[in-house]
XYZ file of C-alpha atoms in Angstrom:
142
model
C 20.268 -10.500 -24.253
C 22.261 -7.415 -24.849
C 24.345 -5.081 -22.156
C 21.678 -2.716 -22.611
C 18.499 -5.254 -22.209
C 20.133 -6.860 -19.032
C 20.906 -3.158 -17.370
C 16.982 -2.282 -18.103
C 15.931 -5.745 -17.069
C 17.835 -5.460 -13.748
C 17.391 -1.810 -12.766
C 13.345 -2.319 -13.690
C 13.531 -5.489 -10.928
C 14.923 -3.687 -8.614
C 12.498 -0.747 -9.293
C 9.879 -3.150 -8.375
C 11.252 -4.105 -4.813
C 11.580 -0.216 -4.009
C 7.905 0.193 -4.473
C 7.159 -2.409 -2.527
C 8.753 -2.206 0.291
C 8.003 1.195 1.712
C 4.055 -0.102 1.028
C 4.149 -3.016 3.318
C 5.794 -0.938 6.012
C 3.093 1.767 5.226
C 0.409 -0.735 5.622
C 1.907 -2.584 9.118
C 2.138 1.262 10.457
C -1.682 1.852 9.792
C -2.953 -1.693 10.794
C 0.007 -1.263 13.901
C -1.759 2.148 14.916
C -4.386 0.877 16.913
C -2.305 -1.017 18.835
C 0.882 1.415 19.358
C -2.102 4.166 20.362
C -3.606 2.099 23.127
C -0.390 0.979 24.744
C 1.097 4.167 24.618
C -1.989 5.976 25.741
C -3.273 8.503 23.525
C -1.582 11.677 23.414
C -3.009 15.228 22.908
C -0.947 17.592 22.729
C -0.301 19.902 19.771
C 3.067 17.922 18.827
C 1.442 14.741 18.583
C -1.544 16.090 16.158
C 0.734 17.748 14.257
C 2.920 14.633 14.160
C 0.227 12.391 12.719
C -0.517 15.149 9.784
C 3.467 14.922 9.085
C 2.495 11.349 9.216
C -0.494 10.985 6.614
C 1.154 13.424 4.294
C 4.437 11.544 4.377
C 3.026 8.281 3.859
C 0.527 9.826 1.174
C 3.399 11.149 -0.924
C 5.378 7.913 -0.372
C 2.259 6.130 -2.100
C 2.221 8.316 -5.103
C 5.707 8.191 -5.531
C 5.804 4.506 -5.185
C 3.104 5.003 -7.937
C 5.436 6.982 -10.613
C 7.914 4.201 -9.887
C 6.121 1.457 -10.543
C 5.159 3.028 -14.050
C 8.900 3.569 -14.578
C 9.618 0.175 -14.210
C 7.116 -1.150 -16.555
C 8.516 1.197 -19.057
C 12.256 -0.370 -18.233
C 10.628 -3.521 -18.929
C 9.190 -1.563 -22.481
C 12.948 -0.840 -23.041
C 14.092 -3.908 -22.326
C 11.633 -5.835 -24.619
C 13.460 -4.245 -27.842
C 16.297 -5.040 -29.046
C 18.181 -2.038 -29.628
C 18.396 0.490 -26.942
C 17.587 3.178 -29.329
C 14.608 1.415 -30.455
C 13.254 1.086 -26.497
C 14.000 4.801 -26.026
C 11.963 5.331 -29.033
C 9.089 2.941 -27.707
C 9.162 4.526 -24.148
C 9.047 8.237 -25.832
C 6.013 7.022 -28.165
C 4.136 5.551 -25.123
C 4.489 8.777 -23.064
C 3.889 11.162 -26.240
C 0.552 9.026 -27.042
C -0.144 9.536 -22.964
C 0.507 13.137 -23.365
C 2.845 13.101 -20.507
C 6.195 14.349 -22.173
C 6.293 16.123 -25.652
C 7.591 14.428 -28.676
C 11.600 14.295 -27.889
C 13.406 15.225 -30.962
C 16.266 13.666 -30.009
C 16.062 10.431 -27.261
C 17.319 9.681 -24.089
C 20.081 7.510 -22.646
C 19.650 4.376 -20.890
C 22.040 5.962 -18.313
C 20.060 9.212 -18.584
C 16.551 7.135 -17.836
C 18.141 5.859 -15.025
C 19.591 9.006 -13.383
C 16.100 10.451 -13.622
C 14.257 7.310 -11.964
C 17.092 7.591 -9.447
C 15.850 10.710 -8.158
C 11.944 9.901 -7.813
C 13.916 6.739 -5.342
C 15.914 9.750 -3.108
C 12.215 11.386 -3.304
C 10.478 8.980 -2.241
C 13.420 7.467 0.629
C 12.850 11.654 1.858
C 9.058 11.047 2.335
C 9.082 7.422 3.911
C 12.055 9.051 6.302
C 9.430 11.633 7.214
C 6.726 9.353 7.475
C 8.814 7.138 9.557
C 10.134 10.133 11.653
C 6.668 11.722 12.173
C 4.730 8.222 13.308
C 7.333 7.172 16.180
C 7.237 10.953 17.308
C 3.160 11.040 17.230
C 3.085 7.617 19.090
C 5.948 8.380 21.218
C 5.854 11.903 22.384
């Protein structure tokens, strides 16, 4: 394999264990729930409701997010699959143009430039797990 294949290879791998992750904890949380809200005796207060909205909207947006990555991996893999990374860029721009998600690019991407954008959907979605993680132990808590 090329530099190039073995970069998109990797960083598509690794895509894969950063949307899993945050959904298994996601999942123990909600089956946990029951649990965590009879032992700590159920709160009512206006914190704690509030808390558990922070809560469900955190953990929805870390679900679509985890979503968008998981689609960015498999087009890594695309990338990876050709042999030139000009002709992956090309095959990832097709797939999205035929999707109608992105306009025909005129000129392509980077590998490097892929990756910096992917990076960011990971800080987005460490930002909504955080909150999802913050708000839960404050509505179960406090």
């Amino acid at each position: 394999m090329t530099a190039f294949r073995d970069r998109a290879e990797t960083f598509a791998a690794g895509l894969m264990v950063q949307v899993a992750w945050p959904l298994l904890l996601i999942a123990a949380a909600l089956l946990a729930a029951p649990v965590i809200g009879l032992a700590a005796a159920p709160q009512t207060s206006s914190l704690s409701a509030a808390a558990w909205l922070i809560a469900a909207a955190g953990a929805i947006a870390t679900i679509i997010l985890s979503a968008l990555l998981l689609f960015d991996a498999l087009l890594f893999r695309l990338m990876a699959s050709h042999a030139s990374e000009a002709g992956g860029g090309a095959a990832i721009d097709d797939v999205l143009a035929r999707m109608r998600l992105k306009p025909t690019a005129s000129g392509g991407r980077s590998l490097d430039q892929r990756i910096a954008g992917t990076r960011r959907l990971l800080v987005k979605q460490r930002i909504a797990f955080g909150l999802f993680a913050a708000a839960s132990v404050v509505a179960a808590f406090f």
